[in-house]
PDB file of C-alpha atoms in Angstrom:
ATOM      1  CA  MET A   1       1.895   0.462  18.735  1.00 41.00           C
ATOM      2  CA  SER A   2      -1.288   1.808  18.544  1.00 53.00           C
ATOM      3  CA  GLY A   3      -3.426   3.368  15.037  1.00 89.00           C
ATOM      4  CA  TRP A   4      -1.659   4.032  11.349  1.00 95.00           C
ATOM      5  CA  LYS A   5       1.858   5.743  10.637  1.00 97.00           C
ATOM      6  CA  VAL A   6       2.892   7.038   7.178  1.00 97.00           C
ATOM      7  CA  ILE A   7       6.079   5.692   6.858  1.00 97.00           C
ATOM      8  CA  ARG A   8       6.534   6.393   3.074  1.00 97.00           C
ATOM      9  CA  THR A   9       5.457   9.188   0.977  1.00 98.00           C
ATOM     10  CA  GLU A  10       6.336   9.866  -2.550  1.00 98.00           C
ATOM     11  CA  THR A  11       5.184  11.504  -6.071  1.00 97.00           C
ATOM     12  CA  ASP A  12       4.720   9.737  -9.153  1.00 94.00           C
ATOM     13  CA  ASP A  13       5.439  11.048 -12.438  1.00 92.00           C
ATOM     14  CA  LYS A  14       1.826  12.333 -12.973  1.00 92.00           C
ATOM     15  CA  GLY A  15       1.702  14.207  -9.663  1.00 95.00           C
ATOM     16  CA  ASN A  16      -0.283  11.670  -7.667  1.00 96.00           C
ATOM     17  CA  THR A  17       0.929  11.369  -3.944  1.00 97.00           C
ATOM     18  CA  VAL A  18       1.264   7.825  -2.868  1.00 98.00           C
ATOM     19  CA  GLU A  19       1.465   6.813   0.999  1.00 98.00           C
ATOM     20  CA  LEU A  20       2.576   3.789   2.319  1.00 98.00           C
ATOM     21  CA  LYS A  21       1.223   3.447   5.954  1.00 98.00           C
ATOM     22  CA  TYR A  22       1.780   0.594   8.630  1.00 98.00           C
ATOM     23  CA  ALA A  23      -0.148  -0.440  11.785  1.00 96.00           C
ATOM     24  CA  GLU A  24       0.383  -3.148  14.488  1.00 94.00           C
ATOM     25  CA  PHE A  25      -2.479  -4.909  16.457  1.00 92.00           C
ATOM     26  CA  GLY A  26      -2.273  -7.002  19.221  1.00 91.00           C
ATOM     27  CA  LYS A  27       0.374  -8.506  21.397  1.00 91.00           C
ATOM     28  CA  GLY A  28       2.792 -11.062  21.842  1.00 92.00           C
ATOM     29  CA  ARG A  29       2.530 -14.094  19.697  1.00 91.00           C
ATOM     30  CA  ALA A  30      -1.086 -12.643  17.889  1.00 92.00           C
ATOM     31  CA  ARG A  31       0.214  -9.203  17.092  1.00 91.00           C
ATOM     32  CA  VAL A  32      -0.402  -8.831  13.463  1.00 91.00           C
ATOM     33  CA  LYS A  33       1.652  -6.265  11.138  1.00 93.00           C
ATOM     34  CA  LYS A  34      -0.250  -4.824   8.264  1.00 95.00           C
ATOM     35  CA  TRP A  35       0.856  -2.193   5.832  1.00 98.00           C
ATOM     36  CA  GLU A  36      -1.674  -0.103   3.601  1.00 98.00           C
ATOM     37  CA  ILE A  37      -0.826   2.043   0.569  1.00 98.00           C
ATOM     38  CA  PHE A  38      -2.741   4.769  -0.586  1.00 98.00           C
ATOM     39  CA  ARG A  39      -3.034   6.867  -3.695  1.00 97.00           C
ATOM     40  CA  ASN A  40      -4.017  10.598  -3.328  1.00 96.00           C
ATOM     41  CA  GLY A  41      -6.163   9.351  -0.224  1.00 96.00           C
ATOM     42  CA  GLU A  42      -7.834   6.424  -1.757  1.00 96.00           C
ATOM     43  CA  TYR A  43      -6.870   2.907  -0.817  1.00 97.00           C
ATOM     44  CA  ALA A  44      -4.655   1.212  -3.546  1.00 98.00           C
ATOM     45  CA  GLY A  45      -3.100  -1.845  -2.059  1.00 97.00           C
ATOM     46  CA  TYR A  46      -1.613  -3.664   0.936  1.00 97.00           C
ATOM     47  CA  ALA A  47       0.941  -6.000   2.533  1.00 97.00           C
ATOM     48  CA  ALA A  48       0.923  -8.526   5.260  1.00 93.00           C
ATOM     49  CA  ILE A  49       5.088  -8.673   5.118  1.00 94.00           C
ATOM     50  CA  GLU A  50       7.756  -5.865   4.631  1.00 94.00           C
ATOM     51  CA  PRO A  51       8.995  -7.279   1.262  1.00 95.00           C
ATOM     52  CA  ASP A  52       5.650  -7.084  -0.050  1.00 97.00           C
ATOM     53  CA  ALA A  53       5.190  -3.590   0.875  1.00 97.00           C
ATOM     54  CA  ASP A  54       7.913  -2.486  -0.723  1.00 97.00           C
ATOM     55  CA  GLU A  55       7.135  -4.223  -3.740  1.00 97.00           C
ATOM     56  CA  ASN A  56       3.308  -3.352  -3.814  1.00 98.00           C
ATOM     57  CA  PHE A  57       4.406   0.438  -3.113  1.00 98.00           C
ATOM     58  CA  ARG A  58       6.550   0.504  -6.095  1.00 97.00           C
ATOM     59  CA  ARG A  59       3.656  -0.810  -8.532  1.00 97.00           C
ATOM     60  CA  VAL A  60       1.183   1.703  -6.922  1.00 97.00           C
ATOM     61  CA  LEU A  61       4.047   4.343  -7.851  1.00 96.00           C
ATOM     62  CA  GLU A  62       4.198   3.160 -11.328  1.00 96.00           C
ATOM     63  CA  GLY A  63       0.485   3.676 -11.641  1.00 95.00           C
ATOM     64  CA  TYR A  64      -1.099   0.277 -10.623  1.00 96.00           C
ATOM     65  CA  VAL A  65      -4.108  -0.149  -8.111  1.00 97.00           C
ATOM     66  CA  LEU A  66      -5.377  -3.292  -6.487  1.00 97.00           C
ATOM     67  CA  ASN A  67      -8.861  -4.676  -8.065  1.00 96.00           C
ATOM     68  CA  ARG A  68     -10.323  -6.575  -4.612  1.00 94.00           C
ATOM     69  CA  GLU A  69     -12.513  -8.548  -6.851  1.00 95.00           C
ATOM     70  CA  THR A  70      -9.736 -10.305  -9.010  1.00 96.00           C
ATOM     71  CA  GLY A  71      -6.732  -9.447  -6.059  1.00 94.00           C
ATOM     72  CA  ARG A  72      -4.621  -8.371  -9.064  1.00 96.00           C
ATOM     73  CA  TYR A  73      -2.851  -4.990  -9.427  1.00 96.00           C
ATOM     74  CA  GLU A  74      -4.216  -3.436 -12.454  1.00 96.00           C
ATOM     75  CA  GLU A  75      -3.499   0.046 -14.337  1.00 95.00           C
ATOM     76  CA  ALA A  76      -5.273   2.937 -12.763  1.00 91.00           C
ATOM     77  CA  LYS A  77      -8.067   4.269 -14.856  1.00 84.00           C
ATOM     78  CA  ASP A  78      -6.859   7.824 -14.495  1.00 77.00           C
ATOM     79  CA  ARG A  79      -3.136   6.725 -15.731  1.00 62.00           C
TER      80      ARG A  79
END
């Protein structure tokens, strides 16, 4: 599989569009799976395993975004 695919899209209660994208890179044992989450087209979070992708998608849908400096999900400024 090459490139990113949107695997889930939802709209939150404020009308923001949240997308979960998935991609695989490499082959065999070197294969890397990654999920990235976008809110209105802007990066909002990520996950390295599927259960985390579902949990972090839910967080972003509830109005939180990842603070890259702290590594924690915080309430979005426009919330």
